[in-house]
mmCIF file of C-alpha atoms in Angstrom:
data_model
loop_
_atom_site.group_PDB
_atom_site.id
_atom_site.type_symbol
_atom_site.label_atom_id
_atom_site.label_comp_id
_atom_site.label_asym_id
_atom_site.label_seq_id
_atom_site.Cartn_x
_atom_site.Cartn_y
_atom_site.Cartn_z
ATOM 1 C CA MET A 1 54.472 -58.744 -10.161
ATOM 2 C CA LYS A 2 52.566 -61.987 -10.585
ATOM 3 C CA ASP A 3 51.998 -62.188 -6.796
ATOM 4 C CA LYS A 4 50.775 -58.557 -6.827
ATOM 5 C CA THR A 5 48.380 -59.364 -9.765
ATOM 6 C CA LYS A 6 47.111 -62.468 -7.997
ATOM 7 C CA LEU A 7 46.649 -60.466 -4.800
ATOM 8 C CA MET A 8 44.639 -57.760 -6.724
ATOM 9 C CA ALA A 9 42.451 -60.429 -8.408
ATOM 10 C CA ILE A 10 41.736 -62.114 -4.937
ATOM 11 C CA LEU A 11 40.673 -58.781 -3.473
ATOM 12 C CA ALA A 12 38.583 -57.923 -6.511
ATOM 13 C CA ILE A 13 36.725 -61.350 -6.159
ATOM 14 C CA SER A 14 36.394 -60.804 -2.494
ATOM 15 C CA ALA A 15 34.746 -57.440 -2.965
ATOM 16 C CA VAL A 16 32.418 -58.875 -5.460
ATOM 17 C CA ILE A 17 31.392 -61.563 -3.049
ATOM 18 C CA ILE A 18 30.976 -59.127 -0.140
ATOM 19 C CA ILE A 19 28.874 -56.758 -2.295
ATOM 20 C CA SER A 20 26.735 -59.542 -3.618
ATOM 21 C CA GLY A 21 26.236 -60.891 -0.112
ATOM 22 C CA PHE A 22 25.022 -57.554 1.052
ATOM 23 C CA THR A 23 22.773 -57.071 -1.935
ATOM 24 C CA VAL A 24 21.187 -60.420 -1.371
ATOM 25 C CA MET A 25 20.764 -59.649 2.372
ATOM 26 C CA PHE A 26 19.130 -56.232 1.475
ATOM 27 C CA PHE A 27 16.614 -57.671 -0.970
ATOM 28 C CA THR A 28 15.755 -60.685 1.184
ATOM 29 C CA GLN A 29 15.148 -58.502 4.263
ATOM 30 C CA ARG A 30 13.496 -55.644 2.533
ATOM 31 C CA VAL A 31 9.783 -55.498 3.272
ATOM 32 C CA ARG A 32 7.703 -55.789 0.090
ATOM 33 C CA MET A 33 5.057 -53.051 -0.091
ATOM 34 C CA ASN A 34 1.495 -53.256 -1.449
ATOM 35 C CA ASP A 35 -0.027 -51.361 -4.355
ATOM 36 C CA GLY A 36 -3.240 -49.541 -3.566
ATOM 37 C CA TYR A 37 -5.431 -50.155 -0.470
ATOM 38 C CA VAL A 38 -5.521 -53.921 -0.259
ATOM 39 C CA THR A 39 -7.224 -55.312 2.867
ATOM 40 C CA GLY A 40 -6.128 -58.450 4.871
ATOM 41 C CA ASN A 41 -9.460 -60.133 5.664
ATOM 42 C CA THR A 42 -13.118 -59.599 5.491
ATOM 43 C CA ALA A 43 -14.870 -57.411 8.025
ATOM 44 C CA GLY A 44 -17.129 -60.199 8.991
ATOM 45 C CA ASN A 45 -14.354 -62.483 9.908
ATOM 46 C CA LEU A 46 -12.507 -59.787 11.924
ATOM 47 C CA ASN A 47 -15.665 -59.003 13.777
ATOM 48 C CA ASN A 48 -15.486 -62.732 14.746
ATOM 49 C CA LYS A 49 -11.956 -62.610 16.124
ATOM 50 C CA GLY A 50 -10.378 -63.167 12.596
ATOM 51 C CA LEU A 51 -9.715 -66.882 13.168
ATOM 52 C CA PHE A 52 -9.962 -67.824 9.540
ATOM 53 C CA CYS A 53 -8.454 -65.792 6.455
ATOM 54 C CA GLU A 54 -8.393 -66.833 2.812
ATOM 55 C CA SER A 55 -5.743 -65.490 0.304
ATOM 56 C CA ASP A 56 -4.754 -66.715 -3.118
ATOM 57 C CA GLY A 57 -6.393 -70.187 -2.717
ATOM 58 C CA VAL A 58 -4.989 -70.805 0.881
ATOM 59 C CA VAL A 59 -6.951 -70.677 4.075
ATOM 60 C CA TYR A 60 -5.045 -69.705 7.259
ATOM 61 C CA PHE A 61 -6.657 -70.373 10.465
ATOM 62 C CA SER A 62 -6.296 -70.389 14.260
ATOM 63 C CA ASN A 63 -6.390 -74.126 15.251
ATOM 64 C CA ALA A 64 -8.349 -74.329 18.571
ATOM 65 C CA TYR A 65 -7.224 -78.053 18.903
ATOM 66 C CA ASP A 66 -3.671 -76.725 19.145
ATOM 67 C CA ASN A 67 -4.076 -73.890 21.514
ATOM 68 C CA GLY A 68 -4.986 -71.576 18.634
ATOM 69 C CA CYS A 69 -1.674 -72.058 16.677
ATOM 70 C CA LEU A 70 -1.684 -70.731 13.176
ATOM 71 C CA TYR A 71 -2.171 -73.473 10.460
ATOM 72 C CA SER A 72 -2.545 -73.203 6.663
ATOM 73 C CA MET A 73 -4.622 -75.533 4.603
ATOM 74 C CA ASN A 74 -6.379 -75.948 1.142
ATOM 75 C CA PRO A 75 -9.960 -74.639 0.987
ATOM 76 C CA ASP A 76 -11.293 -78.264 1.331
ATOM 77 C CA GLY A 77 -9.396 -78.850 4.374
ATOM 78 C CA THR A 78 -6.420 -80.756 2.909
ATOM 79 C CA ASN A 79 -2.632 -80.250 3.027
ATOM 80 C CA MET A 80 -2.625 -78.838 6.626
ATOM 81 C CA LYS A 81 0.731 -77.191 7.767
ATOM 82 C CA LYS A 82 1.452 -75.729 11.217
ATOM 83 C CA LEU A 83 3.041 -72.250 10.917
ATOM 84 C CA THR A 84 3.440 -70.991 14.471
ATOM 85 C CA SER A 85 3.876 -72.485 17.935
ATOM 86 C CA SER A 86 1.727 -69.801 19.534
ATOM 87 C CA GLY A 87 -1.997 -68.822 19.511
ATOM 88 C CA VAL A 88 -3.054 -66.114 17.018
ATOM 89 C CA THR A 89 -6.168 -63.947 16.312
ATOM 90 C CA SER A 90 -6.974 -61.206 13.964
ATOM 91 C CA ILE A 91 -5.368 -63.070 10.934
ATOM 92 C CA ASN A 92 -4.608 -60.874 7.754
ATOM 93 C CA ALA A 93 -2.810 -61.631 4.565
ATOM 94 C CA ASP A 94 -1.626 -60.001 1.562
ATOM 95 C CA SER A 95 0.344 -61.424 -1.494
ATOM 96 C CA HIS A 96 3.595 -61.436 0.498
ATOM 97 C CA TYR A 97 3.035 -61.721 4.232
ATOM 98 C CA LEU A 98 0.793 -62.851 7.088
ATOM 99 C CA TYR A 99 -0.211 -60.469 9.800
ATOM 100 C CA TYR A 100 -1.644 -61.356 13.062
ATOM 101 C CA PHE A 101 -1.942 -60.822 16.860
ATOM 102 C CA LEU A 102 0.128 -63.419 18.678
ATOM 103 C CA ASP A 103 -0.069 -64.335 22.294
ATOM 104 C CA SER A 104 2.268 -66.907 24.034
ATOM 105 C CA GLY A 105 2.777 -67.966 27.573
ATOM 106 C CA GLN A 106 5.953 -70.036 27.805
ATOM 107 C CA THR A 107 6.786 -71.640 31.158
ATOM 108 C CA GLY A 108 10.409 -71.857 32.133
ATOM 109 C CA ASP A 109 12.096 -73.439 35.213
ATOM 110 C CA LYS A 110 11.754 -70.387 37.380
ATOM 111 C CA PHE A 111 9.625 -67.803 35.463
ATOM 112 C CA VAL A 112 6.836 -67.484 32.983
ATOM 113 C CA GLN A 113 7.751 -65.628 29.754
ATOM 114 C CA ARG A 114 4.758 -64.147 27.801
ATOM 115 C CA ASN A 115 5.225 -62.886 24.246
ATOM 116 C CA TYR A 116 2.405 -60.892 22.767
ATOM 117 C CA GLY A 117 1.887 -58.404 20.015
ATOM 118 C CA ILE A 118 1.388 -57.631 16.390
ATOM 119 C CA TYR A 119 3.449 -59.925 14.143
ATOM 120 C CA ARG A 120 4.368 -60.163 10.540
ATOM 121 C CA SER A 121 5.645 -63.397 8.846
ATOM 122 C CA LYS A 122 6.191 -64.812 5.418
ATOM 123 C CA LEU A 123 3.208 -66.837 3.996
ATOM 124 C CA ASN A 124 4.823 -70.080 5.160
ATOM 125 C CA GLY A 125 5.084 -68.763 8.672
ATOM 126 C CA LYS A 126 8.993 -68.200 8.456
ATOM 127 C CA ASN A 127 10.742 -65.095 9.679
ATOM 128 C CA PRO A 128 8.170 -63.885 12.173
ATOM 129 C CA LYS A 129 8.839 -60.213 13.069
ATOM 130 C CA CYS A 130 7.207 -58.284 16.127
ATOM 131 C CA LEU A 131 5.944 -55.100 14.841
ATOM 132 C CA LYS A 132 4.387 -53.930 18.094
ATOM 133 C CA ARG A 133 4.616 -55.482 21.583
ATOM 134 C CA GLY A 134 1.429 -55.067 23.578
ATOM 135 C CA ASN A 135 -2.406 -55.807 23.520
ATOM 136 C CA ALA A 136 -4.085 -55.437 20.012
ATOM 137 C CA ILE A 137 -7.662 -56.289 20.193
ATOM 138 C CA ALA A 138 -8.449 -56.217 16.419
ATOM 139 C CA LEU A 139 -6.357 -55.307 13.402
ATOM 140 C CA GLN A 140 -7.103 -54.691 9.633
ATOM 141 C CA LEU A 141 -4.574 -54.287 6.758
ATOM 142 C CA CYS A 142 -5.079 -51.172 4.630
ATOM 143 C CA GLY A 143 -2.379 -50.855 1.915
ATOM 144 C CA ASN A 144 0.955 -50.724 3.635
ATOM 145 C CA TYR A 145 -0.436 -50.033 7.170
ATOM 146 C CA LEU A 146 -2.216 -51.969 9.927
ATOM 147 C CA TYR A 147 -4.930 -50.321 11.642
ATOM 148 C CA TYR A 148 -5.328 -51.838 15.085
ATOM 149 C CA GLN A 149 -7.105 -51.367 18.424
ATOM 150 C CA ASN A 150 -4.505 -50.747 21.195
ATOM 151 C CA PHE A 151 -5.558 -51.463 24.876
ATOM 152 C CA ASP A 152 -3.521 -50.266 27.765
ATOM 153 C CA ASN A 153 -4.647 -50.568 31.405
ATOM 154 C CA TYR A 154 -2.615 -47.448 32.217
ATOM 155 C CA ASN A 155 -4.376 -45.325 29.627
ATOM 156 C CA GLU A 156 -7.541 -43.430 30.823
ATOM 157 C CA ASN A 157 -8.808 -43.620 27.272
ATOM 158 C CA GLY A 158 -8.833 -47.404 27.361
ATOM 159 C CA THR A 159 -8.862 -48.737 23.750
ATOM 160 C CA GLU A 160 -7.558 -46.368 21.048
ATOM 161 C CA LEU A 161 -7.030 -46.621 17.372
ATOM 162 C CA PHE A 162 -3.395 -46.776 15.993
ATOM 163 C CA LYS A 163 -1.784 -47.529 12.685
ATOM 164 C CA ILE A 164 1.626 -49.083 12.069
ATOM 165 C CA LYS A 165 3.448 -49.336 8.873
ATOM 166 C CA ILE A 166 4.062 -52.964 7.781
ATOM 167 C CA ASP A 167 7.896 -52.362 7.789
ATOM 168 C CA LYS A 168 7.612 -51.022 11.407
ATOM 169 C CA SER A 169 8.811 -47.633 10.388
ATOM 170 C CA GLU A 170 5.812 -45.590 11.647
ATOM 171 C CA ASP A 171 3.368 -46.088 14.580
ATOM 172 C CA THR A 172 0.765 -43.413 14.996
ATOM 173 C CA ARG A 173 -2.280 -42.929 17.216
ATOM 174 C CA ILE A 174 -5.260 -42.112 14.982
ATOM 175 C CA ALA A 175 -8.038 -41.747 17.571
ATOM 176 C CA ASP A 176 -8.146 -41.471 21.315
ATOM 177 C CA PHE A 177 -11.363 -43.547 21.533
ATOM 178 C CA MET A 178 -12.410 -47.048 20.492
ATOM 179 C CA VAL A 179 -12.743 -47.529 16.654
ATOM 180 C CA ASN A 180 -13.327 -51.007 15.189
ATOM 181 C CA PRO A 181 -11.036 -51.162 12.096
ATOM 182 C CA ALA A 182 -12.537 -54.224 10.555
ATOM 183 C CA CYS A 183 -14.523 -52.683 7.634
ATOM 184 C CA ILE A 184 -12.190 -50.974 5.224
ATOM 185 C CA VAL A 185 -13.249 -50.578 1.507
ATOM 186 C CA ASP A 186 -11.180 -48.858 -1.037
ATOM 187 C CA GLY A 187 -9.207 -46.965 1.518
ATOM 188 C CA ILE A 188 -12.159 -45.970 3.565
ATOM 189 C CA MET A 189 -12.839 -47.316 7.034
ATOM 190 C CA TYR A 190 -16.448 -47.524 8.117
ATOM 191 C CA PHE A 191 -17.246 -47.796 11.856
ATOM 192 C CA ASN A 192 -19.843 -47.049 14.430
ATOM 193 C CA GLY A 193 -19.474 -44.257 16.923
ATOM 194 C CA THR A 194 -18.658 -45.196 20.661
ATOM 195 C CA LYS A 195 -18.364 -41.908 22.355
ATOM 196 C CA LYS A 196 -21.514 -39.903 22.301
ATOM 197 C CA ASP A 197 -23.488 -41.688 19.589
ATOM 198 C CA HIS A 198 -23.578 -44.778 17.383
ATOM 199 C CA TYR A 199 -23.604 -42.938 13.963
ATOM 200 C CA LEU A 200 -22.022 -44.515 10.946
ATOM 201 C CA TYR A 201 -18.445 -42.853 10.415
ATOM 202 C CA ALA A 202 -15.884 -43.041 7.695
ATOM 203 C CA LEU A 203 -12.182 -42.537 8.026
ATOM 204 C CA ASN A 204 -10.189 -41.712 4.907
ATOM 205 C CA ALA A 205 -6.874 -43.660 4.965
ATOM 206 C CA ALA A 206 -5.327 -41.047 2.692
ATOM 207 C CA ASN A 207 -5.165 -38.512 5.526
ATOM 208 C CA ASP A 208 -7.012 -40.272 8.544
ATOM 209 C CA SER A 209 -9.826 -37.601 8.546
ATOM 210 C CA ILE A 210 -13.087 -38.737 10.134
ATOM 211 C CA SER A 211 -16.627 -37.703 8.896
ATOM 212 C CA VAL A 212 -20.294 -38.697 9.574
ATOM 213 C CA VAL A 213 -21.764 -40.951 6.895
ATOM 214 C CA TRP A 214 -25.287 -41.439 8.417
ATOM 215 C CA GLU A 215 -26.861 -40.585 11.708
ATOM 216 C CA GLY A 216 -28.107 -44.113 12.544
ATOM 217 C CA ASN A 217 -27.857 -46.107 15.753
ATOM 218 C CA ILE A 218 -25.700 -48.934 14.566
ATOM 219 C CA TRP A 219 -23.141 -51.616 15.608
ATOM 220 C CA ASN A 220 -20.527 -53.552 13.658
ATOM 221 C CA PRO A 221 -21.313 -52.117 10.064
ATOM 222 C CA ILE A 222 -20.241 -54.192 7.098
ATOM 223 C CA TYR A 223 -20.251 -52.585 3.616
ATOM 224 C CA TYR A 224 -21.356 -55.206 1.131
ATOM 225 C CA ASN A 225 -22.691 -54.770 -2.571
ATOM 226 C CA GLY A 226 -23.664 -51.052 -1.923
ATOM 227 C CA TYR A 227 -25.479 -51.604 1.350
ATOM 228 C CA PHE A 228 -24.297 -51.093 4.966
ATOM 229 C CA TYR A 229 -25.355 -54.073 6.964
ATOM 230 C CA TYR A 230 -25.475 -53.431 10.763
ATOM 231 C CA MET A 231 -26.979 -54.391 14.160
ATOM 232 C CA ASP A 232 -29.758 -51.913 15.141
ATOM 233 C CA VAL A 233 -28.833 -50.770 18.678
ATOM 234 C CA GLY A 234 -32.122 -48.960 19.239
ATOM 235 C CA ASN A 235 -34.287 -51.957 18.278
ATOM 236 C CA ASN A 236 -32.938 -54.862 20.276
ATOM 237 C CA TYR A 237 -29.917 -55.326 17.917
ATOM 238 C CA ARG A 238 -32.008 -56.618 15.069
ATOM 239 C CA LEU A 239 -30.122 -56.903 11.730
ATOM 240 C CA CYS A 240 -30.779 -54.279 9.090
ATOM 241 C CA ARG A 241 -29.239 -52.923 5.970
ATOM 242 C CA TYR A 242 -28.941 -49.237 4.857
ATOM 243 C CA LEU A 243 -28.844 -48.229 1.197
ATOM 244 C CA PRO A 244 -27.160 -44.762 1.123
ATOM 245 C CA SER A 245 -28.150 -44.100 -2.573
ATOM 246 C CA GLN A 246 -31.708 -44.020 -1.431
ATOM 247 C CA ASN A 247 -31.225 -43.158 2.266
ATOM 248 C CA ALA A 248 -33.376 -46.300 2.874
ATOM 249 C CA VAL A 249 -33.464 -48.949 5.659
ATOM 250 C CA GLU A 250 -34.437 -52.562 5.348
ATOM 251 C CA VAL A 251 -35.164 -54.761 8.341
ATOM 252 C CA LEU A 252 -33.702 -58.173 7.614
ATOM 253 C CA THR A 253 -34.807 -59.992 10.860
ATOM 254 C CA ASN A 254 -36.383 -58.941 14.139
ATOM 255 C CA ASP A 255 -34.289 -61.466 15.959
ATOM 256 C CA ARG A 256 -31.833 -60.076 18.403
ATOM 257 C CA VAL A 257 -28.482 -60.675 16.927
ATOM 258 C CA ASP A 258 -25.358 -61.486 19.044
ATOM 259 C CA THR A 259 -22.952 -61.566 16.022
ATOM 260 C CA TYR A 260 -23.126 -62.093 12.206
ATOM 261 C CA ASN A 261 -21.081 -62.527 9.095
ATOM 262 C CA ILE A 262 -21.639 -62.083 5.388
ATOM 263 C CA TYR A 263 -20.178 -63.963 2.388
ATOM 264 C CA GLY A 264 -21.555 -64.614 -1.049
ATOM 265 C CA ASP A 265 -25.316 -64.675 -1.071
ATOM 266 C CA TYR A 266 -25.783 -65.461 2.674
ATOM 267 C CA ILE A 267 -25.825 -64.000 6.097
ATOM 268 C CA TYR A 268 -24.972 -66.236 8.990
ATOM 269 C CA TYR A 269 -25.942 -65.006 12.462
ATOM 270 C CA GLN A 270 -26.386 -65.972 16.092
ATOM 271 C CA LYS A 271 -29.875 -65.550 17.288
ATOM 272 C CA ASN A 272 -30.226 -64.456 20.798
ATOM 273 C CA SER A 273 -33.211 -66.069 22.577
ATOM 274 C CA GLN A 274 -34.019 -67.217 26.152
ATOM 275 C CA THR A 275 -35.868 -70.265 24.763
ATOM 276 C CA GLU A 276 -34.616 -70.914 21.218
ATOM 277 C CA PRO A 277 -31.131 -69.605 20.530
ATOM 278 C CA ALA A 278 -29.655 -70.838 17.373
ATOM 279 C CA LEU A 279 -27.099 -70.207 14.580
ATOM 280 C CA MET A 280 -29.236 -69.025 11.752
ATOM 281 C CA ARG A 281 -28.717 -68.247 8.035
ATOM 282 C CA MET A 282 -30.583 -66.204 5.426
ATOM 283 C CA TYR A 283 -30.052 -64.660 1.991
ATOM 284 C CA ILE A 284 -28.526 -61.126 2.073
ATOM 285 C CA ASP A 285 -32.023 -59.654 1.393
ATOM 286 C CA GLY A 286 -33.494 -61.314 4.452
ATOM 287 C CA SER A 287 -35.300 -64.141 2.697
ATOM 288 C CA GLY A 288 -34.878 -67.882 3.041
ATOM 289 C CA VAL A 289 -34.444 -68.014 6.827
ATOM 290 C CA GLU A 290 -33.407 -71.333 8.278
ATOM 291 C CA MET A 291 -31.687 -72.849 11.316
ATOM 292 C CA VAL A 292 -28.032 -74.093 11.014
ATOM 293 C CA ALA A 293 -27.691 -75.364 14.549
ATOM 294 C CA ALA A 294 -29.776 -75.078 17.743
ATOM 295 C CA GLY A 295 -27.874 -73.473 20.716
ATOM 296 C CA ASN A 296 -25.630 -70.676 21.376
ATOM 297 C CA TYR A 297 -22.486 -70.266 19.067
ATOM 298 C CA SER A 298 -19.802 -67.663 18.379
ATOM 299 C CA ASN A 299 -16.689 -66.816 16.166
ATOM 300 C CA ILE A 300 -18.646 -67.182 12.965
ATOM 301 C CA ASN A 301 -15.823 -67.166 10.252
ATOM 302 C CA ILE A 302 -16.431 -67.800 6.512
ATOM 303 C CA VAL A 303 -14.235 -68.623 3.628
ATOM 304 C CA SER A 304 -15.000 -69.581 0.048
ATOM 305 C CA ASN A 305 -16.724 -72.887 0.733
ATOM 306 C CA TYR A 306 -17.231 -73.353 4.451
ATOM 307 C CA VAL A 307 -18.657 -71.598 7.547
ATOM 308 C CA TYR A 308 -16.646 -72.286 10.697
ATOM 309 C CA PHE A 309 -17.981 -71.730 14.269
ATOM 310 C CA ASN A 310 -17.783 -73.097 17.871
ATOM 311 C CA ALA A 311 -20.149 -73.226 20.856
ATOM 312 C CA PHE A 312 -20.272 -70.012 22.986
ATOM 313 C CA ASP A 313 -18.611 -71.611 26.036
ATOM 314 C CA SER A 314 -15.889 -73.665 24.418
ATOM 315 C CA THR A 315 -13.609 -73.283 21.496
ATOM 316 C CA VAL A 316 -13.622 -76.928 20.792
ATOM 317 C CA PRO A 317 -14.985 -78.811 19.108
ATOM 318 C CA MET A 318 -14.720 -76.684 15.962
ATOM 319 C CA TYR A 319 -17.763 -76.922 13.679
ATOM 320 C CA ARG A 320 -18.253 -76.286 10.039
ATOM 321 C CA THR A 321 -20.951 -76.399 7.522
ATOM 322 C CA PRO A 322 -20.855 -75.939 3.573
ATOM 323 C CA LEU A 323 -21.552 -72.262 2.834
ATOM 324 C CA TYR A 324 -23.846 -73.117 -0.018
ATOM 325 C CA GLY A 325 -26.433 -75.875 -0.510
ATOM 326 C CA SER A 326 -27.983 -77.788 2.310
ATOM 327 C CA VAL A 327 -26.919 -77.400 5.890
ATOM 328 C CA GLN A 328 -24.493 -80.258 7.022
ATOM 329 C CA VAL A 329 -22.918 -79.374 10.235
ATOM 330 C CA SER A 330 -19.971 -81.522 11.223
ATOM 331 C CA THR A 331 -16.951 -81.365 13.435
ATOM 332 C CA PHE A 332 -13.794 -80.174 11.935
ATOM 333 C CA ASP A 333 -12.040 -83.476 12.333
ATOM 334 C CA ALA A 334 -9.129 -82.584 9.937
ATOM 335 C CA ALA A 335 -8.028 -79.784 12.302
ATOM 336 C CA GLU A 336 -8.017 -82.111 15.249
ATOM 337 C CA GLU A 337 -6.093 -84.847 13.456
ATOM 338 C CA ALA A 338 -3.394 -82.374 12.367
ATOM 339 C CA ALA A 339 -3.115 -81.035 15.872
ATOM 340 C CA ILE A 340 -2.678 -84.485 17.435
ATOM 341 C CA LYS A 341 0.102 -85.198 14.858
ATOM 342 C CA GLU A 342 1.822 -82.016 15.792
ATOM 343 C CA ILE A 343 1.573 -82.666 19.473
ATOM 344 C CA ASN A 344 2.772 -86.237 19.092
ATOM 345 C CA LYS A 345 6.031 -84.778 17.449
ATOM 346 C CA LYS A 346 7.055 -83.279 20.759
#
């Protein structure tokens, strides 16, 4: 009888341990969902490849000094940590995860293996999961879905808009034409037409229905403080803003604009000029125009206290200047130093 009682006790304890193990595994592997239509990065950053992203006091960035690998740091550039061993773009973040497009070419003894696609990982870079293998040009988080541009050489439509659930349970084509998903506000995606016109359109994430907002001639719209900022296609890509409540347009600069970004009180933009190209900045109403750096620059990414950019024809050096106050352009030395330390570990 004692042996039987002992055996029953052992079996009961074993059952509890097994059930507890499965419970822990379930909760640790379960994907945590978002409340509401949270987004993963600013439209301006994503229009500039999404190389920087700030969330809950942490800046995540693609370190060009380390082949674009994902790093994290404090907003002032301290406490740098390497999170991936492959290059990333279109960085998004919510309170639980990071999302990004990862592209890796790893050379073996007899072959080259390339891993690329949309990934989700923990905020510390651990437990990366591939959600979708393939080419994703740009992606933006909206609640529990990632809207992304999918490019396929074998598809006659070229670039199409898809959305995939963050737990990988759904992957749906939304539009059979090119749509830029960068600008999403309160569950509404704003984008310019690419087929027969360049109107301003809205996509409602609740049902993915598309409607015309304004029959303008625009490119790369950003909704900010009640205005739609955009590049005016019909007028040499000058930068304007549209106030829908008054159906009014304001010209902010007559400079031809290659790319731009908005944060706080400022617009930073690349001026296209045969003789005087320059990275410029101005207030969001078009006043206070000043030059940041002479020359051609791209990938203007902005976080809470710095503006990051690089020369048009080279990803390094990385440059930065304070977002506010006087212009003080410097090389992003902390990123280079962190990359050198990581490379020396190999």
